[in-house]
Amino acid sequence: MQIGMVGLGRMGGNMAERLRRGGHEVVGYDRDPAISDVEDLKELVERLRPPRAVWVMVPAGEPTRATVEALAGLLAPGDIVIDGGNSHYVDDRRHGDELAAKGIGFVDVGVSGGVWGLDNGYALMTGGDEAHIRALSPVFDTLKPAEGGFVHAGKIGAGHFAKMVHNGIEYGMMQAFAEGWELLEAADVVDDVEGTFKSWRQGTVIRSWLLDLMVRALDEDPDLSELRGYAQDSGEGRWTVQAAVEHAVPLPVITAALYARFRSRQSDSPAMKVIAALRSQFGGHAVSSAEGSEGLGADSPGADVAPPA
Amino acid sequence: MQIGMVGLGRMGGNMAERLRRGGHEVVGYDRDPAISDVEDLKELVERLRPPRAVWVMVPAGEPTRATVEALAGLLAPGDIVIDGGNSHYVDDRRHGDELAAKGIGFVDVGVSGGVWGLDNGYALMTGGDEAHIRALSPVFDTLKPAEGGFVHAGKIGAGHFAKMVHNGIEYGMMQAFAEGWELLEAADVVDDVEGTFKSWRQGTVIRSWLLDLMVRALDEDPDLSELRGYAQDSGEGRWTVQAAVEHAVPLPVITAALYARFRSRQSDSPAMKVIAALRSQFGGHAVSSAEGSEGLGADSPGADVAPPA
Amino acid sequence: MQIGMVGLGRMGGNMAERLRRGGHEVVGYDRDPAISDVEDLKELVERLRPPRAVWVMVPAGEPTRATVEALAGLLAPGDIVIDGGNSHYVDDRRHGDELAAKGIGFVDVGVSGGVWGLDNGYALMTGGDEAHIRALSPVFDTLKPAEGGFVHAGKIGAGHFAKMVHNGIEYGMMQAFAEGWELLEAADVVDDVEGTFKSWRQGTVIRSWLLDLMVRALDEDPDLSELRGYAQDSGEGRWTVQAAVEHAVPLPVITAALYARFRSRQSDSPAMKVIAALRSQFGGHAVSSAEGSEGLGADSPGADVAPPA
Amino acid sequence: MQIGMVGLGRMGGNMAERLRRGGHEVVGYDRDPAISDVEDLKELVERLRPPRAVWVMVPAGEPTRATVEALAGLLAPGDIVIDGGNSHYVDDRRHGDELAAKGIGFVDVGVSGGVWGLDNGYALMTGGDEAHIRALSPVFDTLKPAEGGFVHAGKIGAGHFAKMVHNGIEYGMMQAFAEGWELLEAADVVDDVEGTFKSWRQGTVIRSWLLDLMVRALDEDPDLSELRGYAQDSGEGRWTVQAAVEHAVPLPVITAALYARFRSRQSDSPAMKVIAALRSQFGGHAVSSAEGSEGLGADSPGADVAPPA
């Protein structure tokens, strides 16, 4: 089928390519004229035959919002806008309402797959009306992996909500591997840590794509010495925790994984300055730069050891 | 090769079977005479040709300890004892020393695979001397999955240490999926939770054997209504946390997963009784059975709402 | 000075009483005619001399919002509305803007003290313009404890933000005591747990009002057997975590305390059903009701123990 | 009464001083001859009249163990050894047994109070036989604060166990304040953070000695800019978590506080290197130094924003 693609970066560009390989006609728009098929969104819409489908693949938040608003002014009743970015499910509902007021359909799609998706396919979690999902099925069938990887999760917002939770789970799993690696390295009981991770790929309970990626990473840099322990977080991790708090669902593992990322970006921890300050207060001013002696229940090591004489 | 197998339960029995299918001669001992090939450990040892290999597959702790001690009294220099159970790596060192004093070798093997191992093979993490590992390689080659799943992790104890960390990672991953499922169910945004989990098996970052098992579980009981949220923990989870504390390694995710299991076995939480008690103290005796009003910074809902009149 | 008080429940009523004892003239309104000085908000406003001060002490959320809106329609430029409830600081900003558009001032006050406040005074954290705070200082001076307990924290919203963080800290402190008590009870090393808590009130690092309350609670019910481990949470705990997530601040302790409350209200944990389901999958259908054997790395205890024979 | 004091460092020296001020006769031994009353432990024992009481105030672990062993060889039946250091309660039991075999009594005392204890008294948590505790009561009465602060918690080990849990609670409380401070600083809603902490000392739920210390610390260094966020942990925090794991007691808050200290001492987090490595694998080699794009579900911000044209 024919489809418009707005945003031709790493994700949008690859998805357009996979669609073309699958026999679809893609009209792409990007603000970079060098890679854009059209001058602007207006021309994009004109180039598409009604009923049109326009897939938006731009950053979540303001860029997506602006794009959806612009499309709302250009499209006609019966057309469908697809948001394949990482939008918050709450935004989907607003976008869906605004477009519905003009008779335009809206479908949100959580997309997973990264650079591997071009060849392997993209996992797709979709939200929206059954009729809109059905109309787009040729596109979904081409984008998804051959064996599956597609779900119509529910109404508008359900696709991004499912993707959000997917990413929350991903945070927890990644942190579990990370902690295991740190303990193996620190305890120095296992000599062949890299080989241990490799061996885990067969027959174990923890075999997984993330483990495969871990092994790839260790192949390239066996002790990860070329990396800093610094990790961004995307909106999804934060939204997962905020949704959990809203619904009174305890998420200790996913939240701990998120907080570990927050902490990784602090060169010094403000909270731990307070701990240091309180510890020095226990001992009076004289020890404010000292190294320890919690509660001063006993003297610091070395202070007055009485060897049996 | 020829090998003795002590303990013919679900794990030991299946491993003996896989070894026999692989052409090895297994002499099995179990305290249940109905499934034992020999009367006692003494006969087991007599039936094996030196240098002997005896694989111990009994519960960790006292049973393993008693078995190793008995074997130490029966075996001869040049023989090898293999502990394939879930022993603490600290015990391995003691066992290794005791056997070494008599010229008997010791190898510890962390085994993963469960009931699936009979057909798919068992992941094996081994610790011990290179020569002992090499002597046992025919056995390891038969037990492990066809494509890999074997590592000589290090000296005595390294096999069980690697398996311990594997299980710690497993705890974290399981809890991540569990939290994701709870949030999906509670938030009620995604209608097709089961379908969402199924779709995640292809193309996503979280695809894994645990996800496959999760889908199997949902196939059998779509809303898990037949289960209680009650989970045992094995020694490995606790030992992982204790090793981390010993080495000053922060393990927030693995520990949270362990604590969630502890909590799952409490019908009522003693700690939360304290919270309830303190909350009722804030408000004085009169409200000790009341439902809330943290810090009484404002009146309880409903108490004195002033609708604009 | 003269002040209107909207909401005469446990908090509002006591505060009105403390103000009267301090020589102020309080005109109170409550929807319960039996305790109200006026028929409605309109009469309340009429009874006050301009410039008026009206203290709103009703539940956060809709009741406060409705009251502020009604007052916006009744008051005159130069008047001041004080929100002493547990409102979200984000709401304060909206209320402040709406009132400011009519020339009416707004001050938010986080109040702590509970039933003890009538006699001991209320801790007051305030947000708003310096001029408004100054105009209300006679009221604040009477309400606060004799020795202090008042802060002008910042602009509108700062008072409730400070109170929100106060409550977050409170959650963490309460949970720390709760965990300590549970461990003392479970470990059974300390015989006199109640006496231990009492002794901690003098000379220790953890002496605090919460410890005093803990001792009071143990005096009334030494093993807390009359309480269920069930704890509500107020909005502040959730808002604290959400603000932290928004600002990328890791709050492991406060969040863990909040999650413990969430968990305390679940009779069964959905997440732990997933853990139970996965554990039974490891071992195949046959063991779905079994008690353990993580990863089936070794047989279950008792299954095939081989006592040395 | 007469008492021997082994270890005259900051704690032991101050305690000896407080005892002398209280009318007791203290014979002190320290390996530093400049402050020692005797040449060695042998002379210390000779200087004391039977039945003797010797208070050991040296670092936990090897120094305490060596001192207790030496005393076991020098003292006589009827004498009592007191361990006032920060020993693990498990060590107490061994020490108690060894001394009991020679008819020598043993009492363990958890001591809290730091440099403030000299003037204010030391909180004392004691474990041992009733008769031994009673014999030492003149000493305890002098050391403890005037109003209380003493408990006979239980049998040998109970004193140090109570102190251990005290310190665990302390960790949680300190971290709660620390997190609150970090959030206040990061959110930038409250302008007067220092004033807010000061105001909390009266009338609030969180008023406590730790809050008083926090205010003192902020008085000296209002934004804690002179401190690094680096915190040691003492044995007690670790032992608390290990005891909890042993008894299957979930301690999320205390453990999180301990882990925050572990993390504070890492200049870079090994675990977070794994997170960084996995994140770069998602996106292929080309993005291994990139700043983000979790799961590459959508393009990175700025990559291909399509402004409505």
PDB file of N, CA and C in Angstrom, chain B residues 8-11 30-31 57 67 70 111 115 170 178 182 216 220 227 229 232 234 261 266 268 271 273 281 283 285 287 291 294 296-297 299 302 304-306 308, chain C residues 8-11 30-31 57 67 70 111 115 170 178 182 216 220 227 229 232 261 266 268 271 273 281 283 285 287 291 294 296-297 299 302 304-306 308-309:
ATOM      1  N   LEU B   8      19.419 -40.134  42.687  1.00  0.00           N
ATOM      2  CA  LEU B   8      18.768 -40.406  41.400  1.00  0.00           C
ATOM      3  C   LEU B   8      17.365 -39.791  41.351  1.00  0.00           C
ATOM      4  N   GLY B   9      17.230 -38.657  41.958  1.00  0.00           N
ATOM      5  CA  GLY B   9      15.948 -37.946  41.933  1.00  0.00           C
ATOM      6  C   GLY B   9      15.717 -37.323  40.568  1.00  0.00           C
ATOM      7  N   ARG B  10      14.891 -36.273  40.547  1.00  0.00           N
ATOM      8  CA  ARG B  10      14.521 -35.676  39.269  1.00  0.00           C
ATOM      9  C   ARG B  10      15.750 -35.224  38.491  1.00  0.00           C
ATOM     10  N   MET B  11      16.695 -34.592  39.166  1.00  0.00           N
ATOM     11  CA  MET B  11      17.878 -34.122  38.450  1.00  0.00           C
ATOM     12  C   MET B  11      18.861 -35.259  38.210  1.00  0.00           C
ATOM     13  N   ASP B  30      20.940 -44.588  45.091  1.00  0.00           N
ATOM     14  CA  ASP B  30      19.937 -43.754  45.732  1.00  0.00           C
ATOM     15  C   ASP B  30      19.485 -44.473  46.991  1.00  0.00           C
ATOM     16  N   ARG B  31      19.072 -43.690  47.990  1.00  0.00           N
ATOM     17  CA  ARG B  31      18.645 -44.356  49.228  1.00  0.00           C
ATOM     18  C   ARG B  31      17.338 -45.115  49.017  1.00  0.00           C
ATOM     19  N   MET B  57      24.756 -35.758  43.501  1.00  0.00           N
ATOM     20  CA  MET B  57      23.625 -34.922  43.073  1.00  0.00           C
ATOM     21  C   MET B  57      22.529 -34.993  44.126  1.00  0.00           C
ATOM     22  N   THR B  67      27.639 -36.977  52.315  1.00  0.00           N
ATOM     23  CA  THR B  67      28.008 -37.837  51.192  1.00  0.00           C
ATOM     24  C   THR B  67      29.484 -37.685  50.840  1.00  0.00           C
ATOM     25  N   ALA B  70      31.594 -39.395  53.439  1.00  0.00           N
ATOM     26  CA  ALA B  70      31.572 -40.842  53.288  1.00  0.00           C
ATOM     27  C   ALA B  70      32.449 -41.271  52.120  1.00  0.00           C
ATOM     28  N   VAL B 111      24.772 -26.534  37.832  1.00  0.00           N
ATOM     29  CA  VAL B 111      23.992 -27.134  36.758  1.00  0.00           C
ATOM     30  C   VAL B 111      22.684 -26.371  36.596  1.00  0.00           C
ATOM     31  N   VAL B 115      13.886 -29.748  34.214  1.00  0.00           N
ATOM     32  CA  VAL B 115      13.371 -30.936  33.536  1.00  0.00           C
ATOM     33  C   VAL B 115      13.642 -30.892  32.038  1.00  0.00           C
ATOM     34  N   GLU B 170      18.847 -14.352  37.480  1.00  0.00           N
ATOM     35  CA  GLU B 170      17.523 -14.943  37.209  1.00  0.00           C
ATOM     36  C   GLU B 170      16.449 -14.327  38.113  1.00  0.00           C
ATOM     37  N   ALA B 178       7.646  -9.910  36.284  1.00  0.00           N
ATOM     38  CA  ALA B 178       6.523  -9.942  37.218  1.00  0.00           C
ATOM     39  C   ALA B 178       5.961  -8.538  37.450  1.00  0.00           C
ATOM     40  N   GLU B 182       2.254  -7.073  36.501  1.00  0.00           N
ATOM     41  CA  GLU B 182       1.363  -6.468  37.499  1.00  0.00           C
ATOM     42  C   GLU B 182       0.915  -5.075  37.069  1.00  0.00           C
ATOM     43  N   ARG B 216       4.047 -19.588  28.139  1.00  0.00           N
ATOM     44  CA  ARG B 216       3.513 -20.927  28.436  1.00  0.00           C
ATOM     45  C   ARG B 216       2.606 -20.897  29.651  1.00  0.00           C
ATOM     46  N   GLU B 220      -1.611 -21.577  29.934  1.00  0.00           N
ATOM     47  CA  GLU B 220      -2.282 -22.546  30.809  1.00  0.00           C
ATOM     48  C   GLU B 220      -3.276 -21.875  31.744  1.00  0.00           C
ATOM     49  N   LEU B 227      -2.963 -19.509  40.872  1.00  0.00           N
ATOM     50  CA  LEU B 227      -1.735 -19.503  41.660  1.00  0.00           C
ATOM     51  C   LEU B 227      -1.823 -18.522  42.812  1.00  0.00           C
ATOM     52  N   GLY B 229       0.447 -15.888  45.069  1.00  0.00           N
ATOM     53  CA  GLY B 229       1.680 -15.113  44.904  1.00  0.00           C
ATOM     54  C   GLY B 229       2.659 -15.422  46.008  1.00  0.00           C
ATOM     55  N   GLN B 232       9.127 -19.419  47.095  1.00  0.00           N
ATOM     56  CA  GLN B 232      10.305 -19.810  47.853  1.00  0.00           C
ATOM     57  C   GLN B 232      11.543 -19.127  47.276  1.00  0.00           C
ATOM     58  N   SER B 234      15.772 -20.036  46.935  1.00  0.00           N
ATOM     59  CA  SER B 234      16.778 -21.057  47.177  1.00  0.00           C
ATOM     60  C   SER B 234      17.969 -20.397  47.844  1.00  0.00           C
ATOM     61  N   ARG B 261      10.393 -11.989  47.416  1.00  0.00           N
ATOM     62  CA  ARG B 261      10.061 -13.383  47.747  1.00  0.00           C
ATOM     63  C   ARG B 261       9.865 -13.558  49.251  1.00  0.00           C
ATOM     64  N   GLN B 266       4.941 -13.898  53.787  1.00  0.00           N
ATOM     65  CA  GLN B 266       4.363 -13.356  55.028  1.00  0.00           C
ATOM     66  C   GLN B 266       2.868 -13.115  54.824  1.00  0.00           C
ATOM     67  N   ASP B 268       1.084 -11.555  56.957  1.00  0.00           N
ATOM     68  CA  ASP B 268       0.981 -10.157  57.386  1.00  0.00           C
ATOM     69  C   ASP B 268       2.408  -9.676  57.614  1.00  0.00           C
ATOM     70  N   ALA B 271       6.708  -5.513  59.809  1.00  0.00           N
ATOM     71  CA  ALA B 271       7.170  -4.135  59.646  1.00  0.00           C
ATOM     72  C   ALA B 271       5.998  -3.190  59.440  1.00  0.00           C
ATOM     73  N   LYS B 273       3.044  -3.462  60.516  1.00  0.00           N
ATOM     74  CA  LYS B 273       2.321  -3.217  61.766  1.00  0.00           C
ATOM     75  C   LYS B 273       2.913  -1.995  62.464  1.00  0.00           C
ATOM     76  N   GLN B 281      -0.545   6.651  66.137  1.00  0.00           N
ATOM     77  CA  GLN B 281      -0.027   7.534  67.194  1.00  0.00           C
ATOM     78  C   GLN B 281      -0.058   9.007  66.774  1.00  0.00           C
ATOM     79  N   GLY B 283      -2.231  10.502  65.303  1.00  0.00           N
ATOM     80  CA  GLY B 283      -3.559  11.076  65.437  1.00  0.00           C
ATOM     81  C   GLY B 283      -4.159  10.863  66.806  1.00  0.00           C
ATOM     82  N   HIS B 285      -5.078   8.363  70.241  1.00  0.00           N
ATOM     83  CA  HIS B 285      -5.756   7.084  70.406  1.00  0.00           C
ATOM     84  C   HIS B 285      -7.059   7.007  69.631  1.00  0.00           C
ATOM     85  N   VAL B 287      -7.953   7.728  66.835  1.00  0.00           N
ATOM     86  CA  VAL B 287      -7.955   7.336  65.422  1.00  0.00           C
ATOM     87  C   VAL B 287      -7.149   6.079  65.152  1.00  0.00           C
ATOM     88  N   GLU B 291      -8.287   5.107  58.833  1.00  0.00           N
ATOM     89  CA  GLU B 291      -7.694   4.640  57.578  1.00  0.00           C
ATOM     90  C   GLU B 291      -6.600   5.534  57.043  1.00  0.00           C
ATOM     91  N   GLU B 294      -2.097  10.958  56.772  1.00  0.00           N
ATOM     92  CA  GLU B 294      -0.672  11.035  57.077  1.00  0.00           C
ATOM     93  C   GLU B 294      -0.286  12.348  57.740  1.00  0.00           C
ATOM     94  N   LEU B 296      -1.597  14.055  59.583  1.00  0.00           N
ATOM     95  CA  LEU B 296      -2.733  14.911  59.880  1.00  0.00           C
ATOM     96  C   LEU B 296      -2.496  16.347  59.487  1.00  0.00           C
ATOM     97  N   GLY B 297      -1.819  16.528  58.393  1.00  0.00           N
ATOM     98  CA  GLY B 297      -1.582  17.882  57.911  1.00  0.00           C
ATOM     99  C   GLY B 297      -2.886  18.533  57.494  1.00  0.00           C
ATOM    100  N   ASP B 299      -7.386  17.530  57.291  1.00  0.00           N
ATOM    101  CA  ASP B 299      -8.420  16.594  57.722  1.00  0.00           C
ATOM    102  C   ASP B 299      -8.557  15.460  56.745  1.00  0.00           C
ATOM    103  N   GLY B 302     -13.552  13.712  53.420  1.00  0.00           N
ATOM    104  CA  GLY B 302     -14.932  13.500  53.858  1.00  0.00           C
ATOM    105  C   GLY B 302     -15.230  14.084  55.218  1.00  0.00           C
ATOM    106  N   ASP B 304     -14.673  17.089  56.616  1.00  0.00           N
ATOM    107  CA  ASP B 304     -15.287  18.409  56.727  1.00  0.00           C
ATOM    108  C   ASP B 304     -15.161  19.181  55.421  1.00  0.00           C
ATOM    109  N   VAL B 305     -15.505  18.496  54.381  1.00  0.00           N
ATOM    110  CA  VAL B 305     -15.453  19.149  53.088  1.00  0.00           C
ATOM    111  C   VAL B 305     -16.431  20.309  53.064  1.00  0.00           C
ATOM    112  N   ALA B 306     -15.924  21.417  52.608  1.00  0.00           N
ATOM    113  CA  ALA B 306     -16.797  22.587  52.516  1.00  0.00           C
ATOM    114  C   ALA B 306     -17.128  22.840  51.056  1.00  0.00           C
ATOM    115  N   PRO B 308     -18.528  24.661  48.011  1.00  0.00           N
ATOM    116  CA  PRO B 308     -18.855  26.083  47.836  1.00  0.00           C
ATOM    117  C   PRO B 308     -20.365  26.262  47.898  1.00  0.00           C
TER     118      PRO B 308
ATOM    119  N   LEU C   8     -13.851  22.742  59.571  1.00  0.00           N
ATOM    120  CA  LEU C   8     -13.656  22.751  61.028  1.00  0.00           C
ATOM    121  C   LEU C   8     -13.559  21.331  61.570  1.00  0.00           C
ATOM    122  N   GLY C   9     -12.934  20.431  60.783  1.00  0.00           N
ATOM    123  CA  GLY C   9     -12.736  19.054  61.223  1.00  0.00           C
ATOM    124  C   GLY C   9     -11.641  18.987  62.264  1.00  0.00           C
ATOM    125  N   ARG C  10     -11.034  17.836  62.353  1.00  0.00           N
ATOM    126  CA  ARG C  10     -10.044  17.626  63.402  1.00  0.00           C
ATOM    127  C   ARG C  10      -8.910  18.651  63.304  1.00  0.00           C
ATOM    128  N   MET C  11      -8.447  18.894  62.129  1.00  0.00           N
ATOM    129  CA  MET C  11      -7.351  19.857  61.993  1.00  0.00           C
ATOM    130  C   MET C  11      -7.867  21.292  62.051  1.00  0.00           C
ATOM    131  N   ASP C  30     -18.194  25.416  58.193  1.00  0.00           N
ATOM    132  CA  ASP C  30     -18.138  23.987  57.910  1.00  0.00           C
ATOM    133  C   ASP C  30     -19.468  23.581  57.320  1.00  0.00           C
ATOM    134  N   ARG C  31     -19.445  22.564  56.477  1.00  0.00           N
ATOM    135  CA  ARG C  31     -20.719  22.163  55.869  1.00  0.00           C
ATOM    136  C   ARG C  31     -21.648  21.525  56.898  1.00  0.00           C
ATOM    137  N   MET C  57      -9.001  24.729  54.980  1.00  0.00           N
ATOM    138  CA  MET C  57      -8.454  23.530  55.637  1.00  0.00           C
ATOM    139  C   MET C  57      -9.358  22.341  55.311  1.00  0.00           C
ATOM    140  N   THR C  67     -13.365  24.949  46.700  1.00  0.00           N
ATOM    141  CA  THR C  67     -13.417  26.013  47.702  1.00  0.00           C
ATOM    142  C   THR C  67     -12.666  27.256  47.220  1.00  0.00           C
ATOM    143  N   ALA C  70     -14.689  29.005  44.580  1.00  0.00           N
ATOM    144  CA  ALA C  70     -15.817  29.744  45.154  1.00  0.00           C
ATOM    145  C   ALA C  70     -15.341  31.031  45.811  1.00  0.00           C
ATOM    146  N   VAL C 111       1.322  22.013  56.823  1.00  0.00           N
ATOM    147  CA  VAL C 111       1.114  21.991  58.275  1.00  0.00           C
ATOM    148  C   VAL C 111       1.426  20.606  58.813  1.00  0.00           C
ATOM    149  N   VAL C 115      -2.883  15.778  66.075  1.00  0.00           N
ATOM    150  CA  VAL C 115      -3.693  16.145  67.242  1.00  0.00           C
ATOM    151  C   VAL C 115      -2.853  16.807  68.322  1.00  0.00           C
ATOM    152  N   GLU C 170       9.700  11.323  56.308  1.00  0.00           N
ATOM    153  CA  GLU C 170       8.944  10.618  57.355  1.00  0.00           C
ATOM    154  C   GLU C 170       8.686   9.158  56.951  1.00  0.00           C
ATOM    155  N   ALA C 178      10.495   0.350  61.369  1.00  0.00           N
ATOM    156  CA  ALA C 178       9.668  -0.843  61.153  1.00  0.00           C
ATOM    157  C   ALA C 178      10.536  -2.049  60.807  1.00  0.00           C
ATOM    158  N   GLU C 182      11.064  -5.517  62.944  1.00  0.00           N
ATOM    159  CA  GLU C 182      10.799  -6.840  62.375  1.00  0.00           C
ATOM    160  C   GLU C 182      12.019  -7.761  62.511  1.00  0.00           C
ATOM    161  N   ARG C 216       5.428   4.593  72.731  1.00  0.00           N
ATOM    162  CA  ARG C 216       4.025   4.708  73.153  1.00  0.00           C
ATOM    163  C   ARG C 216       3.197   3.574  72.583  1.00  0.00           C
ATOM    164  N   GLU C 220       1.184   0.368  74.621  1.00  0.00           N
ATOM    165  CA  GLU C 220      -0.233   0.030  74.529  1.00  0.00           C
ATOM    166  C   GLU C 220      -0.442  -1.402  74.033  1.00  0.00           C
ATOM    167  N   LEU C 227      -2.837  -5.059  65.669  1.00  0.00           N
ATOM    168  CA  LEU C 227      -2.834  -4.288  64.428  1.00  0.00           C
ATOM    169  C   LEU C 227      -2.618  -5.196  63.232  1.00  0.00           C
ATOM    170  N   GLY C 229      -0.859  -5.313  59.471  1.00  0.00           N
ATOM    171  CA  GLY C 229       0.247  -4.629  58.790  1.00  0.00           C
ATOM    172  C   GLY C 229      -0.240  -4.014  57.497  1.00  0.00           C
ATOM    173  N   GLN C 232      -2.064   2.887  54.670  1.00  0.00           N
ATOM    174  CA  GLN C 232      -2.402   3.821  53.603  1.00  0.00           C
ATOM    175  C   GLN C 232      -1.190   4.681  53.266  1.00  0.00           C
ATOM    176  N   ARG C 261       4.251   0.234  51.525  1.00  0.00           N
ATOM    177  CA  ARG C 261       2.845   0.539  51.842  1.00  0.00           C
ATOM    178  C   ARG C 261       1.916   0.005  50.763  1.00  0.00           C
ATOM    179  N   GLN C 266      -2.072  -5.256  49.531  1.00  0.00           N
ATOM    180  CA  GLN C 266      -2.410  -6.365  48.631  1.00  0.00           C
ATOM    181  C   GLN C 266      -2.565  -7.637  49.449  1.00  0.00           C
ATOM    182  N   ASP C 268      -2.881 -10.517  48.075  1.00  0.00           N
ATOM    183  CA  ASP C 268      -1.972 -11.405  47.356  1.00  0.00           C
ATOM    184  C   ASP C 268      -1.244 -10.536  46.337  1.00  0.00           C
ATOM    185  N   ALA C 271       2.431  -9.701  41.184  1.00  0.00           N
ATOM    186  CA  ALA C 271       3.785  -9.942  40.679  1.00  0.00           C
ATOM    187  C   ALA C 271       4.292 -11.307  41.135  1.00  0.00           C
ATOM    188  N   LYS C 273       2.662 -13.910  41.760  1.00  0.00           N
ATOM    189  CA  LYS C 273       2.026 -15.004  41.004  1.00  0.00           C
ATOM    190  C   LYS C 273       2.873 -15.330  39.777  1.00  0.00           C
ATOM    191  N   GLN C 281       7.115 -23.470  35.823  1.00  0.00           N
ATOM    192  CA  GLN C 281       7.482 -23.802  34.445  1.00  0.00           C
ATOM    193  C   GLN C 281       8.877 -24.423  34.347  1.00  0.00           C
ATOM    194  N   GLY C 283      10.169 -26.471  36.159  1.00  0.00           N
ATOM    195  CA  GLY C 283      10.175 -27.872  36.535  1.00  0.00           C
ATOM    196  C   GLY C 283       9.143 -28.677  35.769  1.00  0.00           C
ATOM    197  N   HIS C 285       5.113 -29.244  34.205  1.00  0.00           N
ATOM    198  CA  HIS C 285       3.777 -29.227  34.806  1.00  0.00           C
ATOM    199  C   HIS C 285       3.717 -30.021  36.098  1.00  0.00           C
ATOM    200  N   VAL C 287       5.430 -30.252  38.584  1.00  0.00           N
ATOM    201  CA  VAL C 287       5.814 -29.652  39.859  1.00  0.00           C
ATOM    202  C   VAL C 287       5.143 -28.307  40.098  1.00  0.00           C
ATOM    203  N   GLU C 291       7.183 -26.962  46.127  1.00  0.00           N
ATOM    204  CA  GLU C 291       7.610 -25.886  47.020  1.00  0.00           C
ATOM    205  C   GLU C 291       8.924 -25.240  46.641  1.00  0.00           C
ATOM    206  N   GLU C 294      14.818 -23.975  42.936  1.00  0.00           N
ATOM    207  CA  GLU C 294      15.136 -22.923  41.964  1.00  0.00           C
ATOM    208  C   GLU C 294      15.987 -23.440  40.828  1.00  0.00           C
ATOM    209  N   LEU C 296      16.029 -25.923  39.399  1.00  0.00           N
ATOM    210  CA  LEU C 296      16.228 -27.359  39.452  1.00  0.00           C
ATOM    211  C   LEU C 296      17.673 -27.748  39.222  1.00  0.00           C
ATOM    212  N   GLY C 297      18.557 -26.941  39.734  1.00  0.00           N
ATOM    213  CA  GLY C 297      19.975 -27.269  39.602  1.00  0.00           C
ATOM    214  C   GLY C 297      20.315 -28.524  40.376  1.00  0.00           C
ATOM    215  N   ASP C 299      18.216 -31.684  43.027  1.00  0.00           N
ATOM    216  CA  ASP C 299      16.924 -32.200  43.456  1.00  0.00           C
ATOM    217  C   ASP C 299      16.418 -31.461  44.677  1.00  0.00           C
ATOM    218  N   GLY C 302      15.079 -33.721  50.323  1.00  0.00           N
ATOM    219  CA  GLY C 302      14.301 -34.893  50.699  1.00  0.00           C
ATOM    220  C   GLY C 302      14.033 -35.830  49.544  1.00  0.00           C
ATOM    221  N   ASP C 304      15.987 -37.260  47.224  1.00  0.00           N
ATOM    222  CA  ASP C 304      16.839 -38.434  47.029  1.00  0.00           C
ATOM    223  C   ASP C 304      18.148 -38.302  47.786  1.00  0.00           C
ATOM    224  N   VAL C 305      17.990 -37.930  49.024  1.00  0.00           N
ATOM    225  CA  VAL C 305      19.173 -37.792  49.860  1.00  0.00           C
ATOM    226  C   VAL C 305      19.841 -39.162  50.002  1.00  0.00           C
ATOM    227  N   ALA C 306      21.107 -39.153  49.767  1.00  0.00           N
ATOM    228  CA  ALA C 306      21.832 -40.406  49.904  1.00  0.00           C
ATOM    229  C   ALA C 306      22.674 -40.376  51.164  1.00  0.00           C
ATOM    230  N   PRO C 308      25.220 -41.492  53.772  1.00  0.00           N
ATOM    231  CA  PRO C 308      26.343 -42.425  53.646  1.00  0.00           C
ATOM    232  C   PRO C 308      25.984 -43.745  54.297  1.00  0.00           C
ATOM    233  N   ALA C 309      26.106 -44.830  53.573  1.00  0.00           N
ATOM    234  CA  ALA C 309      25.680 -46.127  54.095  1.00  0.00           C
ATOM    235  C   ALA C 309      26.879 -47.019  54.350  1.00  0.00           C
TER     236      ALA C 309
END
